[in-house]
Amino acid sequence: MPHNVLLAEDDRAIRHALERALPLEGYEVTAVADGVEALAQAHRSPPDVLVLDVMMPGIDGLQVCRVLRAEGDRTPILMLTARVETADRIAGLDAGADDYVVKPFDVDEVFARLRALLRRTDLAVGVPEEQQRMPGAQVAVAGLRIDPPARRVWRGEREIDLTRTEFDLLELLARNAGIVLDHSTIYDRIWGYDFGPGSKNLAVYVGYLRRKLDEPGASALIHTVRGVARGRVSSIRVMVGFQACGALGRPG
């Protein structure tokens, strides 16, 4: 059964282009031109995924995110934004978005991010309720407790609210505690697509996780390690490791 995409984009050219392109990838598309229509349509006929422009008349994409999340709606949300500053992207994640694409974009990148969001959603929906209660399904490392089936995280007694993508990234790093994972591995596992060394997507999500996880006076949990080539620091990529019990893995 095809997934239904609710597309909210006030730029007519972009909206029509995605309306034509998404069905060719097997999606059913409902397109609207502003945030008011997006909320009304989401309430009337809940989609499988939302694609929201940030800058829209009436209610912008960030406010649409906030309203849906406040209502308990966990439908995955992909933001489209012309804003390239890290602070702007973080604002989208703060509002409850799961991922973002910066304009101008390659439509193949939109497809890749939608596939990754929906793949993770389908896997989460398929987890039996009894499995969600199995203690053995949890991951405990460096003071964190992660419950993958229930998609919940605690640091000590404090529960941490994460978006879908943040949770998946944290789980991947925690399951590989003490091991340094490179860009391409993380992009492939989390997004299903390697966006290349020039992408800032991973850096934004790592920074956002740090903001939510780190506590004053406590050791940082996530560390970046620059690649080393023949004894020199290489600028080709940044590798990410998850610190466990005070030990951080090093690249070979």
Tab-separated table of C-alpha atoms in Angstrom, residues 17 28 52 61 63 73 79 92 101 122 130 145 149 153 176 213 215 227-228 239 243:
chain	number	residue	atom	x	y	z
A	17	ALA	CA	7.298	19.789	-8.986
A	28	GLU	CA	0.179	9.317	-2.816
A	52	LEU	CA	6.508	21.132	5.436
A	61	GLY	CA	5.900	25.136	9.200
A	63	GLN	CA	4.154	26.254	14.248
A	73	ASP	CA	0.976	13.365	16.883
A	79	MET	CA	11.102	20.275	6.802
A	92	GLY	CA	13.077	23.161	13.256
A	101	VAL	CA	16.288	19.522	3.504
A	122	ASP	CA	7.409	1.019	9.722
A	130	GLU	CA	4.934	-7.514	24.627
A	145	ARG	CA	19.206	3.828	29.516
A	149	PRO	CA	11.012	-0.727	21.256
A	153	VAL	CA	15.703	7.452	26.734
A	176	ASN	CA	28.692	0.880	19.211
A	213	LEU	CA	22.112	14.781	26.836
A	215	GLU	CA	24.633	17.921	32.058
A	227	GLY	CA	40.360	11.417	10.741
A	228	VAL	CA	44.107	10.924	10.734
A	239	MET	CA	34.301	10.539	12.822
A	243	GLN	CA	32.186	7.506	25.091
